[in-house]
Short mmCIF file of C-alpha atoms and ligand atoms in Angstrom, two decimals:
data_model
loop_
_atom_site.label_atom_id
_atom_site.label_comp_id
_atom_site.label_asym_id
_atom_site.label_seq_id
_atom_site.Cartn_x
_atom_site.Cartn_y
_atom_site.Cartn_z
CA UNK D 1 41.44 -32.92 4.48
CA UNK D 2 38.73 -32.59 1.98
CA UNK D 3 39.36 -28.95 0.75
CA UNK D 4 38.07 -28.56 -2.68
CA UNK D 5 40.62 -26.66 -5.15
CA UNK D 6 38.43 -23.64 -5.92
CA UNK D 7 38.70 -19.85 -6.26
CA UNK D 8 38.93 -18.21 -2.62
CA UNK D 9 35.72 -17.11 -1.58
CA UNK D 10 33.49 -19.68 -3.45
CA UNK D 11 30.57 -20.52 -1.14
CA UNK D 12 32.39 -24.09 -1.32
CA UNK D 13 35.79 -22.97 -0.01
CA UNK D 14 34.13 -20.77 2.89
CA UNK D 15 32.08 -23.80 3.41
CA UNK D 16 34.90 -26.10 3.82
CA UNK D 17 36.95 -23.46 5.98
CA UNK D 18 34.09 -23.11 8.18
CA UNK D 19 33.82 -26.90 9.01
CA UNK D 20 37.67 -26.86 9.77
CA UNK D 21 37.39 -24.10 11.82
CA UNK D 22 38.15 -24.59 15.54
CA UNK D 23 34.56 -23.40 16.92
CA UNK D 24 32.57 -25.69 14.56
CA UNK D 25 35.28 -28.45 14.79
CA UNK D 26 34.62 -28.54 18.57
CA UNK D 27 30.67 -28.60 18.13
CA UNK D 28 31.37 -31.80 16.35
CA UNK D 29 33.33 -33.40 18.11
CA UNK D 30 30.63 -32.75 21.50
CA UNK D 31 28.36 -34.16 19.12
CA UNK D 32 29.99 -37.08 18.30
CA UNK D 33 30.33 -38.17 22.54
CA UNK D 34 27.27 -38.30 22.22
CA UNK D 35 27.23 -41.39 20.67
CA UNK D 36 25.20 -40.84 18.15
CA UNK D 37 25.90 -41.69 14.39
CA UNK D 38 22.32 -40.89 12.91
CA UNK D 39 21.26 -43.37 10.74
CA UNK D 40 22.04 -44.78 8.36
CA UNK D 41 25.51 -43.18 9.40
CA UNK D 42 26.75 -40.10 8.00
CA UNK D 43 29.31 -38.44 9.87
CA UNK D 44 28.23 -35.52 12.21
CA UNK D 45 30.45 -33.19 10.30
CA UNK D 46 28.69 -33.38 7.07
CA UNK D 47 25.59 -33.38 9.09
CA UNK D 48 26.97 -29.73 10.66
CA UNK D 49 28.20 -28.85 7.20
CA UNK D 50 24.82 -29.69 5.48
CA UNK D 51 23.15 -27.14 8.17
CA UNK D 52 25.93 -24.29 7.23
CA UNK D 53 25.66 -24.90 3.73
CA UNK D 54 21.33 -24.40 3.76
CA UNK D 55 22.31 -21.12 5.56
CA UNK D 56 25.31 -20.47 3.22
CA UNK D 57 23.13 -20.82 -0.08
CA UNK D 58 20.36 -19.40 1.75
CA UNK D 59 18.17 -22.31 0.93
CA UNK D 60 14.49 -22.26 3.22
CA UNK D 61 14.23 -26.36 2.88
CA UNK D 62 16.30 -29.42 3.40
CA UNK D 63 14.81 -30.83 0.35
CA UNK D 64 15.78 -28.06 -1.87
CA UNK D 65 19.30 -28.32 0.40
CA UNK D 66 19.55 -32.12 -0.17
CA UNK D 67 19.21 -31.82 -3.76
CA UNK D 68 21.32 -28.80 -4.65
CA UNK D 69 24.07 -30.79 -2.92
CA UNK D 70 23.63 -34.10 -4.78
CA UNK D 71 23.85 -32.03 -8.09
CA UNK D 72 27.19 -30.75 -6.57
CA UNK D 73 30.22 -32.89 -6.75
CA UNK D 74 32.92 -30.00 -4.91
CA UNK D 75 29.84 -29.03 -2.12
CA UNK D 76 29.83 -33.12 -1.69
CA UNK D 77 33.81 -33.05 -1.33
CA UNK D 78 33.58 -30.16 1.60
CA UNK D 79 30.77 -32.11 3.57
CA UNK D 80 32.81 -35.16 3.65
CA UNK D 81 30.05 -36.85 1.51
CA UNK D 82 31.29 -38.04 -1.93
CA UNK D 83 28.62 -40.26 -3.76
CA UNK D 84 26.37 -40.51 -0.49
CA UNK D 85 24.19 -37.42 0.43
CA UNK D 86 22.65 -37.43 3.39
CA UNK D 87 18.89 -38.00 2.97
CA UNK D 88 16.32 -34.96 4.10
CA UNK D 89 14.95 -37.51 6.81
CA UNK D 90 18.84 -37.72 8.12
CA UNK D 91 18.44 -34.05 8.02
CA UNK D 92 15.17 -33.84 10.16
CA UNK D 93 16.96 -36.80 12.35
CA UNK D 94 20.17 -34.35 12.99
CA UNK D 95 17.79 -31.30 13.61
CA UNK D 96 16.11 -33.22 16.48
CA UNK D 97 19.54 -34.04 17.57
CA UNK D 98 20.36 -30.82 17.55
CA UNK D 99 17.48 -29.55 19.67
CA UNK D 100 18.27 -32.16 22.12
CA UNK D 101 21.76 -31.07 22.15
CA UNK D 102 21.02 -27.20 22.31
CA UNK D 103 23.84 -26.50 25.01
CA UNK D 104 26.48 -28.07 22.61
CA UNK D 105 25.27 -25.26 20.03
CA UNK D 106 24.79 -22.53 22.34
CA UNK D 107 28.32 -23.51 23.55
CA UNK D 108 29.56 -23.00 20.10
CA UNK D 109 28.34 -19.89 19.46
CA UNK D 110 29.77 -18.40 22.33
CA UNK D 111 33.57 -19.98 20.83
CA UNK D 112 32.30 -17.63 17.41
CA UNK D 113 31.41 -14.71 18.95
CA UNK D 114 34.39 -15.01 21.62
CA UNK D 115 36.78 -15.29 18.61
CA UNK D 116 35.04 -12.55 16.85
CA UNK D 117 35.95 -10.19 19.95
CA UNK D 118 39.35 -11.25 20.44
CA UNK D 119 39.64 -9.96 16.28
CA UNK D 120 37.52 -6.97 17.00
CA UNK D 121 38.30 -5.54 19.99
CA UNK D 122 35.66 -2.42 19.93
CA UNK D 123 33.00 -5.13 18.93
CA UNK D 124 29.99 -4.80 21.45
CA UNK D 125 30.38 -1.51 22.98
CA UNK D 126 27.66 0.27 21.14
CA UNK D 127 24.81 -2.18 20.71
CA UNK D 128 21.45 -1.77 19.08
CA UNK D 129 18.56 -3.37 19.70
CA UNK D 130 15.12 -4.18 18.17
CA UNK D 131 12.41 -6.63 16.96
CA UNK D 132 11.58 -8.22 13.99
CA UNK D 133 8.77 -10.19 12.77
CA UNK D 134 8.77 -13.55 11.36
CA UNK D 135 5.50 -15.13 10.16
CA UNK D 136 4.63 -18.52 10.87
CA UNK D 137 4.71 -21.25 8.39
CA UNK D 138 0.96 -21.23 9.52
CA UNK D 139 -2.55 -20.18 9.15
CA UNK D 140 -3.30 -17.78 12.19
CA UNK D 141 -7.42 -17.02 11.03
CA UNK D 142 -9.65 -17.67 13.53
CA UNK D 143 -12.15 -19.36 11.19
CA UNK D 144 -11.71 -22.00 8.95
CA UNK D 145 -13.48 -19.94 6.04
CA UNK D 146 -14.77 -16.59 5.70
CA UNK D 147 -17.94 -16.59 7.29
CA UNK D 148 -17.43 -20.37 8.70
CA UNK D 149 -16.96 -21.79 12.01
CA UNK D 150 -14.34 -20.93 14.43
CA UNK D 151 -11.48 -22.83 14.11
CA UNK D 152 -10.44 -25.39 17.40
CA UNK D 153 -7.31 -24.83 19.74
CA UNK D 154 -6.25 -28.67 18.19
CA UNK D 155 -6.49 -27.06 14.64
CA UNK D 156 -3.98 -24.47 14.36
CA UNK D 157 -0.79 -26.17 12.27
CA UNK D 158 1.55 -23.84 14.81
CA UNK D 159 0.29 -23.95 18.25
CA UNK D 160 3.29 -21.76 19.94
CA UNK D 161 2.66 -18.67 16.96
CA UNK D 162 0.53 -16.04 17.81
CA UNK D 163 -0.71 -12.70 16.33
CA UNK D 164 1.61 -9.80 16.96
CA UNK D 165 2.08 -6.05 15.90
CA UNK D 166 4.96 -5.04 13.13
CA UNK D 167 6.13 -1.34 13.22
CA UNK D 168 6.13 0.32 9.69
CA UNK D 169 9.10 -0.47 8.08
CA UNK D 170 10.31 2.20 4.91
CA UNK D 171 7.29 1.76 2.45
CA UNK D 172 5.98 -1.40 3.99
CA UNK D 173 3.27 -0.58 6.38
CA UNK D 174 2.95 -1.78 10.24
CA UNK D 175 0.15 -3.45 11.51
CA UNK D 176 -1.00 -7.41 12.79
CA UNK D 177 1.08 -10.51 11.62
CA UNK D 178 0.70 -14.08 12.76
CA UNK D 179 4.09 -15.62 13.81
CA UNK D 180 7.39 -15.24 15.81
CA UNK D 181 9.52 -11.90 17.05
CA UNK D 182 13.64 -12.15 16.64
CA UNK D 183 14.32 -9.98 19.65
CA UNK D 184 17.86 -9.03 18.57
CA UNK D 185 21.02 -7.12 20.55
CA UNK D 186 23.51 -6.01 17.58
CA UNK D 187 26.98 -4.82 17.31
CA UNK D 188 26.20 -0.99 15.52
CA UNK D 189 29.82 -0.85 14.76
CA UNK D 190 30.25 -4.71 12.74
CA UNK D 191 26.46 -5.38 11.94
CA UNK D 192 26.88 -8.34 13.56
CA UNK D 193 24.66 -10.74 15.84
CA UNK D 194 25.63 -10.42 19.69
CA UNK D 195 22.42 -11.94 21.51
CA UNK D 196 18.90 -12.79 20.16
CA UNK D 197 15.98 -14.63 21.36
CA UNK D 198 12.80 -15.90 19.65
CA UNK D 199 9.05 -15.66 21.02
CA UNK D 200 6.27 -15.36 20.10
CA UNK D 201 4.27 -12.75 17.86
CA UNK D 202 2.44 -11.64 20.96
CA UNK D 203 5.19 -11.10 23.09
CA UNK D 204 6.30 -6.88 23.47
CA UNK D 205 9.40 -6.37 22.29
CA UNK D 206 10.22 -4.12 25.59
CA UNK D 207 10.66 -7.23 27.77
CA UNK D 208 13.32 -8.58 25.90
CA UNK D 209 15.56 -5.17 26.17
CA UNK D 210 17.23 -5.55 29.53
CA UNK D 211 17.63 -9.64 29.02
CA UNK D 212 19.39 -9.22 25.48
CA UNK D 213 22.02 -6.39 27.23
CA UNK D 214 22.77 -9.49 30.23
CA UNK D 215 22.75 -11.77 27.56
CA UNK D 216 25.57 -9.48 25.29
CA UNK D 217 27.36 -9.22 28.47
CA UNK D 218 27.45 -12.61 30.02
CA UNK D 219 29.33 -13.19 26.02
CA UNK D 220 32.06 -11.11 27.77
CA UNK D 221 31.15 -7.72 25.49
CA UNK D 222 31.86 -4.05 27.39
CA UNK D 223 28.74 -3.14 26.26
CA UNK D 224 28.37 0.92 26.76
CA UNK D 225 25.67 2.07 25.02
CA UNK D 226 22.95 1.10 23.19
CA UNK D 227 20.02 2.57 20.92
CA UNK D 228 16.63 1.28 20.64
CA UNK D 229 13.44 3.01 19.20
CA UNK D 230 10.67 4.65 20.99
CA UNK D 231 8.85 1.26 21.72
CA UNK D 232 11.32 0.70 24.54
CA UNK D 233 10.98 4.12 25.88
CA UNK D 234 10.18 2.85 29.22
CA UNK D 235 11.69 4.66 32.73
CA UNK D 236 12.68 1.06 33.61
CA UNK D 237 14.75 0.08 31.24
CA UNK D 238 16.34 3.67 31.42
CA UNK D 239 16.85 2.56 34.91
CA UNK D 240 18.12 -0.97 33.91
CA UNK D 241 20.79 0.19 31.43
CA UNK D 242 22.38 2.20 33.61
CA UNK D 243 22.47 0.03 36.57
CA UNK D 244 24.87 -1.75 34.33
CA UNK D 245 27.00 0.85 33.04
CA UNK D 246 24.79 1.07 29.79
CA UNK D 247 24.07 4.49 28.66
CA UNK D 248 20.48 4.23 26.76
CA UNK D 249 19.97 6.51 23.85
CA UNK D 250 16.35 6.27 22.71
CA UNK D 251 14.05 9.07 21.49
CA UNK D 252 11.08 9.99 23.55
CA UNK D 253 7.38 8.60 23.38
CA UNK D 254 4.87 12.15 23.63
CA UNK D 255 4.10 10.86 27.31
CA UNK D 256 2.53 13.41 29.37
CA UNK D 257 5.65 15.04 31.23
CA UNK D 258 7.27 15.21 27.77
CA UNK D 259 4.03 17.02 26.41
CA UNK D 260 4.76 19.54 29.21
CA UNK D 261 8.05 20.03 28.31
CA UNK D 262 9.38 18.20 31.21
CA UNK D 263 12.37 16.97 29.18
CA UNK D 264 13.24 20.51 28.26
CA UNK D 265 17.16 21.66 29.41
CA UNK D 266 16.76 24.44 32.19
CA UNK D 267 16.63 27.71 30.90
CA UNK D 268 16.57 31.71 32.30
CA UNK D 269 16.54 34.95 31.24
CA UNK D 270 20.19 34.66 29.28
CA UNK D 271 18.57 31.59 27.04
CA UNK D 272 18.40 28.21 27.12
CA UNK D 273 21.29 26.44 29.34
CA UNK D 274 24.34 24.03 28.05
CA UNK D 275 25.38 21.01 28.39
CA UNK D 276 28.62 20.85 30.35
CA UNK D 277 29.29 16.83 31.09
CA UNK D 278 27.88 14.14 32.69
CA UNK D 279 29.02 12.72 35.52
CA UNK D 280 28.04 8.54 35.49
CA UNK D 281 29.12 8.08 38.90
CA UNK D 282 27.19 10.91 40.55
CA UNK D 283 24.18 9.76 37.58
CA UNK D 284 23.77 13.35 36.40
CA UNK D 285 24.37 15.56 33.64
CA UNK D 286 25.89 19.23 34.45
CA UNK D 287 24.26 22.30 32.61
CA UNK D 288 25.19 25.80 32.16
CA UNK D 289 23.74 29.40 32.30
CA UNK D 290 25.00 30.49 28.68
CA UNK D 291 26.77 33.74 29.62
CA UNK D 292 27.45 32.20 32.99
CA UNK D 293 25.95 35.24 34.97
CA UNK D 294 23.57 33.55 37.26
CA UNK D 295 23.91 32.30 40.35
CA UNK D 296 24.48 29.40 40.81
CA UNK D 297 25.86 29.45 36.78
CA UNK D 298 25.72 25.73 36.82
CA UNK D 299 23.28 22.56 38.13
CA UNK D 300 23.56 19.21 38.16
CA UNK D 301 20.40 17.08 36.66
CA UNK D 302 19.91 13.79 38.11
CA UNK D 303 20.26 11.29 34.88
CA UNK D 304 16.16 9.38 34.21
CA UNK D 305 14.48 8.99 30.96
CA UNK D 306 13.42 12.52 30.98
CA UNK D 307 16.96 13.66 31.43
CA UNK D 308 19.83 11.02 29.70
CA UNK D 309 23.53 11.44 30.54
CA UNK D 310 24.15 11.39 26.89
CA UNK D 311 21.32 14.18 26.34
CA UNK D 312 19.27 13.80 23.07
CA UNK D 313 20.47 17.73 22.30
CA UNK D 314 24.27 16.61 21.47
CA UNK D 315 25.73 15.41 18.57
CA UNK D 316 26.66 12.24 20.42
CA UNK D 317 23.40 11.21 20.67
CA UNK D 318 22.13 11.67 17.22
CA UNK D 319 25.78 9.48 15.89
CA UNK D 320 25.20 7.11 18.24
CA UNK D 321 21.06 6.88 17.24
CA UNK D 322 22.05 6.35 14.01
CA UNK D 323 23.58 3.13 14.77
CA UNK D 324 20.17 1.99 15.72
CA UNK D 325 20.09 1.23 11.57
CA UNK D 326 22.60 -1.69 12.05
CA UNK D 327 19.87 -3.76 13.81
CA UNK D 328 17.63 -3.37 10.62
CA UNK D 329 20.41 -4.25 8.46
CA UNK D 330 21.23 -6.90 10.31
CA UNK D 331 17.77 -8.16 10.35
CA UNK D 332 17.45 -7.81 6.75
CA UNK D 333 20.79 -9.56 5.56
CA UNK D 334 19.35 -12.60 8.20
CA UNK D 335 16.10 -12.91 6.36
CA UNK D 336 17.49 -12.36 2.41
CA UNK D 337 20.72 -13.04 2.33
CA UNK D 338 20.72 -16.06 5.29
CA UNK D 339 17.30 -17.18 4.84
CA UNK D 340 16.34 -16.73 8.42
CA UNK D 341 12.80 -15.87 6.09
CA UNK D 342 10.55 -17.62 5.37
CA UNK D 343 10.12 -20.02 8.19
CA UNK D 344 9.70 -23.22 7.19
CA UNK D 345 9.09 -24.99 10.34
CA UNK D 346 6.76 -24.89 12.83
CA UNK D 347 6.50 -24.54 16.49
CA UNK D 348 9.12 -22.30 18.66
CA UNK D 349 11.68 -24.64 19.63
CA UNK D 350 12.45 -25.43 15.52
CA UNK D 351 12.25 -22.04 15.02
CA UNK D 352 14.50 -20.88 17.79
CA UNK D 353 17.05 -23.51 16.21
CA UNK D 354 16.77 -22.06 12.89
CA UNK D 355 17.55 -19.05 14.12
CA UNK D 356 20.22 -20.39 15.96
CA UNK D 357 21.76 -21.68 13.07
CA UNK D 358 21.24 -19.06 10.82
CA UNK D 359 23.09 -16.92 13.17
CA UNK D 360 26.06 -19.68 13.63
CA UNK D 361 26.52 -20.04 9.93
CA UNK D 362 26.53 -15.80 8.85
CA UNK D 363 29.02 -14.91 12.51
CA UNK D 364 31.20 -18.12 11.54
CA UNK D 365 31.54 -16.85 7.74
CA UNK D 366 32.21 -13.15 9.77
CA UNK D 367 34.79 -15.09 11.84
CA UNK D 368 36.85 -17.06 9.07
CA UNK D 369 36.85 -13.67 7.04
CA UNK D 370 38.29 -11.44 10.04
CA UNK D 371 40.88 -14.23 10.37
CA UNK D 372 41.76 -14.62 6.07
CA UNK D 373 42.47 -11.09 6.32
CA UNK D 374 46.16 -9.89 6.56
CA UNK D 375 47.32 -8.83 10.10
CA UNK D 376 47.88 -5.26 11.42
CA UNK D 377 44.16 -4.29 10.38
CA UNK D 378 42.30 -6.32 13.02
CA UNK D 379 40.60 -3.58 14.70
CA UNK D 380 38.75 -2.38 11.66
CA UNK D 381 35.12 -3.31 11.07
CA UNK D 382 34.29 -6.44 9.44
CA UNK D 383 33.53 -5.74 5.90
CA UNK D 384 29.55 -6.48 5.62
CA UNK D 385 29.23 -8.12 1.98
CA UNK D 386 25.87 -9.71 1.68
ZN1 ZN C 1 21.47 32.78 33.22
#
């Protein structure tokens, strides 16, 4: 086996480590039944380890991939590809491939993030999700030139990108962008990538809540709460979540009921009452008269989005909120560190491919790290460097 003779933890030696790895091993070999070499012949595996390495280096292009691998005699040794790099055309070729092949790939990310569970057991209980824009390697005006004539449906460069709204993110501020949303489920314990799904720009992101918590639980992850912002602050997905066991902990849009203080916890003359339990088989949360002297001293609430089992008052709530922050990290690390941004292809099923990889490439590294490290410390988080 090609492994290069390099300091641990070169971008070389996780590359090669990857590509031996039992997940990715097994994506190649599917490939490989299906017959197909890719002219003029390079072997699938350096194909595969071409597509972790753009990822890896955080490259945008093939041809900036294809040439920073020719200048690299050790990157050519881990592909598999001494003195014959594959071309960016054999790179475009395997891409199509790839597309074609999409089950093989979505097979193999559910090996990664089955063997990231089995490493971290608590991975995927607590799940965050969000939204993130990704603008189109595309022109989205609707004329050709200020003042000129409105451009054709044949013209635009990215026919499946459309114009979508970005929430305000620190400094930056929101407003319209032409492109792609990642919809994205995340581990807020490990950072890392359970589900995701890429539309459109136009697309809201509440439509994609529900799907993304079947999606992290068809991956076999005990998923048993999760935080999203207001813009999912809908009394179905409330509903949704807890149909499967999911308690949702989102803060509350000023709807009307909550503008008449509909949300409020019951009080009476001794003060405002306490929260004494919830009970998620009876869906309702228990409060208390605080010196206990009325009668009846306690009621039961019936859980809705007015009303959560894990109430907004508790300390709970606000940890578990917080976690809501590993979505945006995770989302950020994609796009700088991963070069999930800036898109560099065009229409949705490249894109959702890019993603795809991106994703295989930063939980495979998260994989081969959790299983490098000594034994006995398993169940703590993977460390999130870059
Ligand atoms: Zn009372």
């Amino acid at each position: 086996m090609a492994v290069p003779k390099v300091a641990p933890r070169s971008a070389v030696s996780e590359l090669a480590s990857l590509l031996v790895s039992p997940e990715i091993a097994r994506l190649v070999g599917e490939l490989e039944a299906t017959r197909w070499t890719g002219r003029p012949g390079y072997p699938i595996r350096t194909m595969v380890g071409m597509a972790l390495a753009k990822s890896l280096y955080a490259i945008p292009t093939w041809t900036r991939t294809v040439r920073l691998v020719g200048e690299h005699a050790a990157l050519q040794a881990a592909l598999g590809c001494p003195g014959k790099v594959p071309s960016e055309w054999a790179c475009y070729r395997f891409t199509r491939k790839l597309r074609e092949h999409s089950d093989a790939l979505a097979r193999c990310l559910d090996r990664v993030t089955a063997g990231l569970h089995e490493r971290l057991p608590q991975m995927g209980a607590n799940v965050a999700i969000d939204a993130s824009d990704m603008a189109a390697y595309a022109n989205g005006q609707r004329f050709v030139s200020k003042g000129g004539r409105e451009r054709d449906a044949d013209e635009y460069s990215d026919p499946d990108a459309s114009w979508g709204h970005r929430s305000a993110v620190s400094t930056r501020k929101g407003g319209g962008f032409y492109g792609y949303k990642l919809h994205m489920a995340v581990c807020a314990d490990t950072d890392l990538p359970l589900a995701w799904q890429v539309e459109t720009g136009r697309r809201n992101e509440s439509s994609f809540a529900v799907p993304l918590i079947d999606a992290v639980r068809a991956r076999g992850f005990a998923a048993e709460t999760c935080a999203m912002d207001k813009g999912y602050d809908l009394a179905p997905i409330y509903a949704e979540c807890e149909a499967r066991d999911v308690r949702p902990i989102m803060p509350l849009r000023a709807s009307p009921d909550v503008k008449r203080g509909e949300h409020r916890p019951p009080t009476c003359e001794h003060g405002k009452w306490r929260f004494a339990g919830s009970d998620a088989k009876r869906g309702a949360s228990k409060w208390r008269c605080p010196t206990g002297e009325c009668q009846p001293a306690s009621v039961w609430v019936k859980a809705d989005r007015l009303h959560p089992l894990i109430p907004r008052e508790t300390l709970r709530w606000r940890k578990l909120y917080r976690g809501r922050a590993s979505v945006e990290r995770s989302f950020g690390r994609l796009k700088n560190d991963w070069a999930l941004a800036p898109l560099r292809v065009r229409g949705i099923e490249r894109v959702r491919l890019h993603a795809d990889l991106t994703v295989l490439a930063q939980l495979s590294r998260a994989l081969s790290r959790v299983r490098s490290r000594p034994t006995g410390r398993s169940s703590r988080p993977v460390p999130q460097a870059a």
